[in-house]
mmCIF file of C-alpha atoms in Angstrom:
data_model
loop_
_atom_site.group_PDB
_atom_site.id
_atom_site.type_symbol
_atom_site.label_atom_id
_atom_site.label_comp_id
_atom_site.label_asym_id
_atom_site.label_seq_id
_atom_site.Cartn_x
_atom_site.Cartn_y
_atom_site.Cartn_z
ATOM 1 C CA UNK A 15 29.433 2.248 15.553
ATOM 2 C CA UNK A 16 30.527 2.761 12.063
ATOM 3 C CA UNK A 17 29.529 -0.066 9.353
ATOM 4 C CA UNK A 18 31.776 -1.597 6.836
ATOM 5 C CA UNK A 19 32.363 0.904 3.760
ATOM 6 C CA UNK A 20 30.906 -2.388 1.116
ATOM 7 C CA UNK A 21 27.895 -2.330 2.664
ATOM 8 C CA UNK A 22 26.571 1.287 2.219
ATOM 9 C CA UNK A 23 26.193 0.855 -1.349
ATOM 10 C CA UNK A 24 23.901 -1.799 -3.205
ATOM 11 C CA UNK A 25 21.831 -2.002 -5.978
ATOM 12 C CA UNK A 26 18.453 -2.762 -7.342
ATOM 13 C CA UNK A 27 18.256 -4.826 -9.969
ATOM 14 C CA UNK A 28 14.740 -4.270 -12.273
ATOM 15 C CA UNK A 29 12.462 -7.242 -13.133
ATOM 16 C CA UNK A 30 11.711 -7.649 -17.073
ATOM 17 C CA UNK A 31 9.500 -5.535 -18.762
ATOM 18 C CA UNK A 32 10.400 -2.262 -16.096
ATOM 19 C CA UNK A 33 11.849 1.050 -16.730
ATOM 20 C CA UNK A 34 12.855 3.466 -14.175
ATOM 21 C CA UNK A 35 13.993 6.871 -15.029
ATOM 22 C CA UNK A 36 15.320 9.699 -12.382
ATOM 23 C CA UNK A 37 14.851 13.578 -12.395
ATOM 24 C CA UNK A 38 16.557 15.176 -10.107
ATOM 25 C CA UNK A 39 15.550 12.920 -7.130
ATOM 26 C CA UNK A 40 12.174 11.742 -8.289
ATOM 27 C CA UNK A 41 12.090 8.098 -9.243
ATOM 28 C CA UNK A 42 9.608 7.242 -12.386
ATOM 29 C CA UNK A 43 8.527 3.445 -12.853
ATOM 30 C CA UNK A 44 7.294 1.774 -15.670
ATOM 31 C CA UNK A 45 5.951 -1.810 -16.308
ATOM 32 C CA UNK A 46 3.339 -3.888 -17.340
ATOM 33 C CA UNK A 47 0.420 -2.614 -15.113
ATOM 34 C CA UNK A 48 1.114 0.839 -15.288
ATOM 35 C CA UNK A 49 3.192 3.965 -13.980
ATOM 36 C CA UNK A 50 4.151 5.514 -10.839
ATOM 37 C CA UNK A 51 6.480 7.161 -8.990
ATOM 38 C CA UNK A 52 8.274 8.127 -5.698
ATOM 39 C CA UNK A 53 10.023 10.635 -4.599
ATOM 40 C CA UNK A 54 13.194 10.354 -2.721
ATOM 41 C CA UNK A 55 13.385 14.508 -2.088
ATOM 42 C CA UNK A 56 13.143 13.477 2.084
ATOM 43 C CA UNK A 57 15.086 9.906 1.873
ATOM 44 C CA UNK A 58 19.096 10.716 2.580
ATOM 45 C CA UNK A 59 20.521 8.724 -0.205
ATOM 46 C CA UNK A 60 22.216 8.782 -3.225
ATOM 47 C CA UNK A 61 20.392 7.128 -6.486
ATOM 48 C CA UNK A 62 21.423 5.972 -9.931
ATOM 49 C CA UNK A 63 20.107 4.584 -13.222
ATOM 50 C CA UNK A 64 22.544 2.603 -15.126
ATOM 51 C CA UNK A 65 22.214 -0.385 -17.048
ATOM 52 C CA UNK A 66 19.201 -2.515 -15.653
ATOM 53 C CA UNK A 67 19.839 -1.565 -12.196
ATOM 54 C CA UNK A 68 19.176 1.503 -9.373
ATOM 55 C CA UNK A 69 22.341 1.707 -7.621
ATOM 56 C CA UNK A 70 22.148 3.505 -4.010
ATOM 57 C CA UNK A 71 24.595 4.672 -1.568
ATOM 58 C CA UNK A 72 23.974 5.527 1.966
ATOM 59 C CA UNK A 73 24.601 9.246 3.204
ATOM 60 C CA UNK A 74 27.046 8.264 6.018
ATOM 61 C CA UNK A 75 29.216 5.701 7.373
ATOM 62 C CA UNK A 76 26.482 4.926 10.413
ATOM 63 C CA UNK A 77 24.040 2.593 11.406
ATOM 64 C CA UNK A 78 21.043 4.868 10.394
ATOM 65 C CA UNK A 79 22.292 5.713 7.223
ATOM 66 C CA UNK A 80 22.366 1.790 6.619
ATOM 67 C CA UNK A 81 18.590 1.385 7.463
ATOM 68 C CA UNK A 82 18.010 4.423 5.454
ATOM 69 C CA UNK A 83 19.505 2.563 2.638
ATOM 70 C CA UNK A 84 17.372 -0.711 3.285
ATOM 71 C CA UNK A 85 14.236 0.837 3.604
ATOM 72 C CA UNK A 86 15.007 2.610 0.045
ATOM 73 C CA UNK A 87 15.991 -0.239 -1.477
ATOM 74 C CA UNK A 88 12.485 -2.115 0.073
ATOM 75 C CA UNK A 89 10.395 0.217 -1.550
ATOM 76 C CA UNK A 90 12.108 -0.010 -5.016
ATOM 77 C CA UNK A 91 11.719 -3.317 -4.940
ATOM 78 C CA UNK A 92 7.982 -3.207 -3.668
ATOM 79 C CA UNK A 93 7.397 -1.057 -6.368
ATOM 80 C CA UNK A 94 9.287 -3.539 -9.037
ATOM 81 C CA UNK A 95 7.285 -6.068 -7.723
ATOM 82 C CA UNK A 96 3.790 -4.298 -7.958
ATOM 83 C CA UNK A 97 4.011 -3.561 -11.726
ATOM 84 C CA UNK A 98 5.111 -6.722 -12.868
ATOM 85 C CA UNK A 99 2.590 -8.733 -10.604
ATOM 86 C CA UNK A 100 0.405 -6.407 -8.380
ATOM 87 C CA UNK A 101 -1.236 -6.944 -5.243
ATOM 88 C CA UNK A 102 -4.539 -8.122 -3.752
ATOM 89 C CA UNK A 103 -6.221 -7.492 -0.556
ATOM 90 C CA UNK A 104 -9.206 -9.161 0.282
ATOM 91 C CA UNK A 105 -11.374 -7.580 3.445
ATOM 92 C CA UNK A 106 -14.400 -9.077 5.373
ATOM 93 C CA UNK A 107 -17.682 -7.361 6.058
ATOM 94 C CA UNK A 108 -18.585 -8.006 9.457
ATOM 95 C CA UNK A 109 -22.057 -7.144 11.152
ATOM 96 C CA UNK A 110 -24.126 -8.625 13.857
ATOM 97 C CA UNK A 111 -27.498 -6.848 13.400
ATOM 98 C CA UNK A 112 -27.675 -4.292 10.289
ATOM 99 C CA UNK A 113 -26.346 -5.394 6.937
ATOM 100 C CA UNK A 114 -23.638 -2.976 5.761
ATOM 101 C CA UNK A 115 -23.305 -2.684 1.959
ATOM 102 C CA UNK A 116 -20.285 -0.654 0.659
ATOM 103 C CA UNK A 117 -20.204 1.103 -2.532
ATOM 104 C CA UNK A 118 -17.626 2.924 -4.513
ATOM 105 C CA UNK A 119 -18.050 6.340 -5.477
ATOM 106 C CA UNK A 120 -15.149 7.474 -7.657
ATOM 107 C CA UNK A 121 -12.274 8.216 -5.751
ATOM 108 C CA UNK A 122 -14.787 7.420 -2.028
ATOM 109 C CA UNK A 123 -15.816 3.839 -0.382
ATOM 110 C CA UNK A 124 -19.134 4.476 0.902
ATOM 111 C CA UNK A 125 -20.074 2.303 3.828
ATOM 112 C CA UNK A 126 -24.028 2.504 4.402
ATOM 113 C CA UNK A 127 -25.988 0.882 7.072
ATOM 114 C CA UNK A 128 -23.253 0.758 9.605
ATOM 115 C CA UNK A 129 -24.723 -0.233 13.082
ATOM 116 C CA UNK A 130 -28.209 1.473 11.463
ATOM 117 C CA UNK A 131 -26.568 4.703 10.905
ATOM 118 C CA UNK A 132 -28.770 7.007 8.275
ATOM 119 C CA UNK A 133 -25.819 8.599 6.567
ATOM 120 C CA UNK A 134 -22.994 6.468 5.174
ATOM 121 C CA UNK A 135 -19.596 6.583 6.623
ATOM 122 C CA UNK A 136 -16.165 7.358 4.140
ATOM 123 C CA UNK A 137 -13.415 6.610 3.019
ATOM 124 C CA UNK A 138 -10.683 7.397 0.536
ATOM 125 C CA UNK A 139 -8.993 5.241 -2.035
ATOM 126 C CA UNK A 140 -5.488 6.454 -2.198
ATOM 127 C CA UNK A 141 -3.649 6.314 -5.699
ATOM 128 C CA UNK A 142 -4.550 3.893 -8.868
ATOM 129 C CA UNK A 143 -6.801 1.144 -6.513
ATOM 130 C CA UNK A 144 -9.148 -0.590 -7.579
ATOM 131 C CA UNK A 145 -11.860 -1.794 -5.298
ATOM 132 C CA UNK A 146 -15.026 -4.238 -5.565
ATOM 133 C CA UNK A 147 -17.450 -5.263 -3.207
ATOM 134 C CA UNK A 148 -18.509 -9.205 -3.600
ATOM 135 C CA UNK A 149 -20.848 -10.106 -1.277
ATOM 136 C CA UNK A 150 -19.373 -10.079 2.138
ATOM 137 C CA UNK A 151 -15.851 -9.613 0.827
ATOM 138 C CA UNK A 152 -14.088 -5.827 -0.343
ATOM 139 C CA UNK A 153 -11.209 -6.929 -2.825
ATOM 140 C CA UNK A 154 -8.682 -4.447 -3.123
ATOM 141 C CA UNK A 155 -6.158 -4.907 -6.176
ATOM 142 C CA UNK A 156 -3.576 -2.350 -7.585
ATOM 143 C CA UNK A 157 0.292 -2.084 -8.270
ATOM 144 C CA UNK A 158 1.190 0.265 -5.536
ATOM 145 C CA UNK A 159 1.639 -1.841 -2.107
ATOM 146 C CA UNK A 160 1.804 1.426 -0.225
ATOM 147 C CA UNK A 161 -1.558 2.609 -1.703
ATOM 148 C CA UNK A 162 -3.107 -0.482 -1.747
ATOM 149 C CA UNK A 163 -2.590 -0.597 2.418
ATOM 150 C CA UNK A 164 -3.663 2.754 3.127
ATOM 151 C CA UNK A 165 -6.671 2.302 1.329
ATOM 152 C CA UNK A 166 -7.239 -0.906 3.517
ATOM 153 C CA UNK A 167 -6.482 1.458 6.731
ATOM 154 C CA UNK A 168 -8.608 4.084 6.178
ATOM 155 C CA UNK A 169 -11.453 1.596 5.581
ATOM 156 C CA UNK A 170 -10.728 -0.257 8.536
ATOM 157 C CA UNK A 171 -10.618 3.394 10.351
ATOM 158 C CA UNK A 172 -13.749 4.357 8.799
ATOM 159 C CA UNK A 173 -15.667 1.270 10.470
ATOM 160 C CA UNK A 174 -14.351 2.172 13.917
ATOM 161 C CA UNK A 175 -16.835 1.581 16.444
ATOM 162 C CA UNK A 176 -17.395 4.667 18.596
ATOM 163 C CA UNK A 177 -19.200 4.975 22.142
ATOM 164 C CA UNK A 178 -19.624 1.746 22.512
ATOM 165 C CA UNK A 179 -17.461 -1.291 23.987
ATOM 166 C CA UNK A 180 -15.652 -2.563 20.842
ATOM 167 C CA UNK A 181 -15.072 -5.605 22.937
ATOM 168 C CA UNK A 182 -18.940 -6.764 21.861
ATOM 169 C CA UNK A 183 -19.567 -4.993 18.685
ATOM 170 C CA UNK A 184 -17.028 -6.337 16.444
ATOM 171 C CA UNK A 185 -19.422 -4.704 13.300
ATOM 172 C CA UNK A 186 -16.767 -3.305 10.851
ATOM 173 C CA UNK A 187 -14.551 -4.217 7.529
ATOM 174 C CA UNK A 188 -11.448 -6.383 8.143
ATOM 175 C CA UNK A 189 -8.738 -7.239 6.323
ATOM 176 C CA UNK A 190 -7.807 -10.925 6.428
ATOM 177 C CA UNK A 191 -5.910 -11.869 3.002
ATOM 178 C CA UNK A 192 -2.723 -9.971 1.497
ATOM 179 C CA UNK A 193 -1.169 -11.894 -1.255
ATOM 180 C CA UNK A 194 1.075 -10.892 -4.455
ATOM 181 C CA UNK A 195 -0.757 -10.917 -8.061
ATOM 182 C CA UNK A 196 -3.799 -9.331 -8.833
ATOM 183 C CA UNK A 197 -7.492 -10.819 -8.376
ATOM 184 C CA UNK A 198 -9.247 -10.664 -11.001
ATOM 185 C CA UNK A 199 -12.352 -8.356 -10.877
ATOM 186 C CA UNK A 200 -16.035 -8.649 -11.031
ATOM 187 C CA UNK A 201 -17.427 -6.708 -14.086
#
C-alpha cells in the first residue's frame, strides 16, 4: 500500500526562543534551558533547516517510511518542547520494613538500605538530569524527555526485587507523576 505523495513530507515548526542547526545529519538544539542534540545518522529521512522550521521527507512512498517520518517528527518536537518548558518526574519510595534512602553521587543514584542490603544498589542518570531526593519522593527534572525516562527506568530496574515473590514485597522506587515544566528543586 503506497501513501499519498502530500503526506511524506511535513514540517516542524520551532517554538520561540529555539535554534536548531544541522551537520551533516546531526540535529543541534538550542533554547532556553540548554543544548542538545540527536542524531538522525540511523533514522531514514531527509531533514532541513529553513526559516523557523525542520522540514522532513520520508525515504519512500510506503507505510513504514510514513511512521518513520512521524516518529522523527515526535522527537523534534519532544525535544522543542523540553527546552522551552522541560519535564518533571516525580517517583515514590516504597518499603515495608527497612527505610531506603537514595543519594546522588555525580553521574550515580545510590539506593542504600534496600530490603537491609549492606551495599547500596545503582543506577545511572543518563544525559543533563537532575535528580533530588525529598523525603519519600525522587524528583527527576531535565529538558531531554528521552533522558529524563531512562533515568526513571533504570531506577525502577535497579529496585527490582530478586528471589523473592514480587507479588508481597512491593519494596522499590516508582514512578507515579510525569508532567511538562520543570519542578523546582530543593537547594
Amino acid at each position: 500500500m503506497s501513501i499519498d505523495p502530500e503526506k511524506l513530507v511535513t514540517e516542524v515548526s520551532l517554538p520561540e526562543g529555539v535554534k536548531v542547526t544541522i551537520k551533516k545529519r546531526m540535529l543541534g538544539f538550542e533554547g532556553p534551558l540548554g543544548k542538545t542534540f540527536k542524531n538522525f545518522r540511523d533514522i531514514p529521512i531527509g531533514i532541513e533547516v529553513a526559516d523557523n522550521k525542520v522540514v522532513l521527507k520520508a525515504a519512500g512512498p510506503r507505510k513504514k517510511d510514513y511512521s518513520i517520518l512521524h516518529t522523527a517528527r515526535s522527537i523534534i518536537r519532544n525535544i522543542c518542547e523540553g527546552l522551552v518548558e522541560g519535564y518533571t518526574i516525580k517517583m515514590k519510595i516504597v518499603f515495608a520494613h527497612f527505610p531506603i534512602t537514595v543519594k546522588v553521587d555525580g553521574k550515580t543514584v545510590l539506593i542504600e538500605n534496600f530490603q537491609g542490603e549492606r551495599s547500596p544498589r545503582s543506577s545511572k542518570i543518563v544525559g543533563d538530569t537532575k535528580i533530588s531526593p525529598k523525603g519519600e519522593d525522587v524528583v527527576l527534572t531535565g529538558h531531554v524527555w528521552s533522558d529524563i525516562t531512562q533515568t526513571a527506568a533504570n531506577i525502577e530496574l535497579a529496585t527490582r526485587v530478586r528471589n523473592k515473590d514480587h507479588r508481597v514485597f512491593l519494596d522499590g522506587i516508582y514512578s507515579y507523576e510525569k508532567k511538562k515544566g520543570l519542578e523546582k528543586q530543593a537547594a
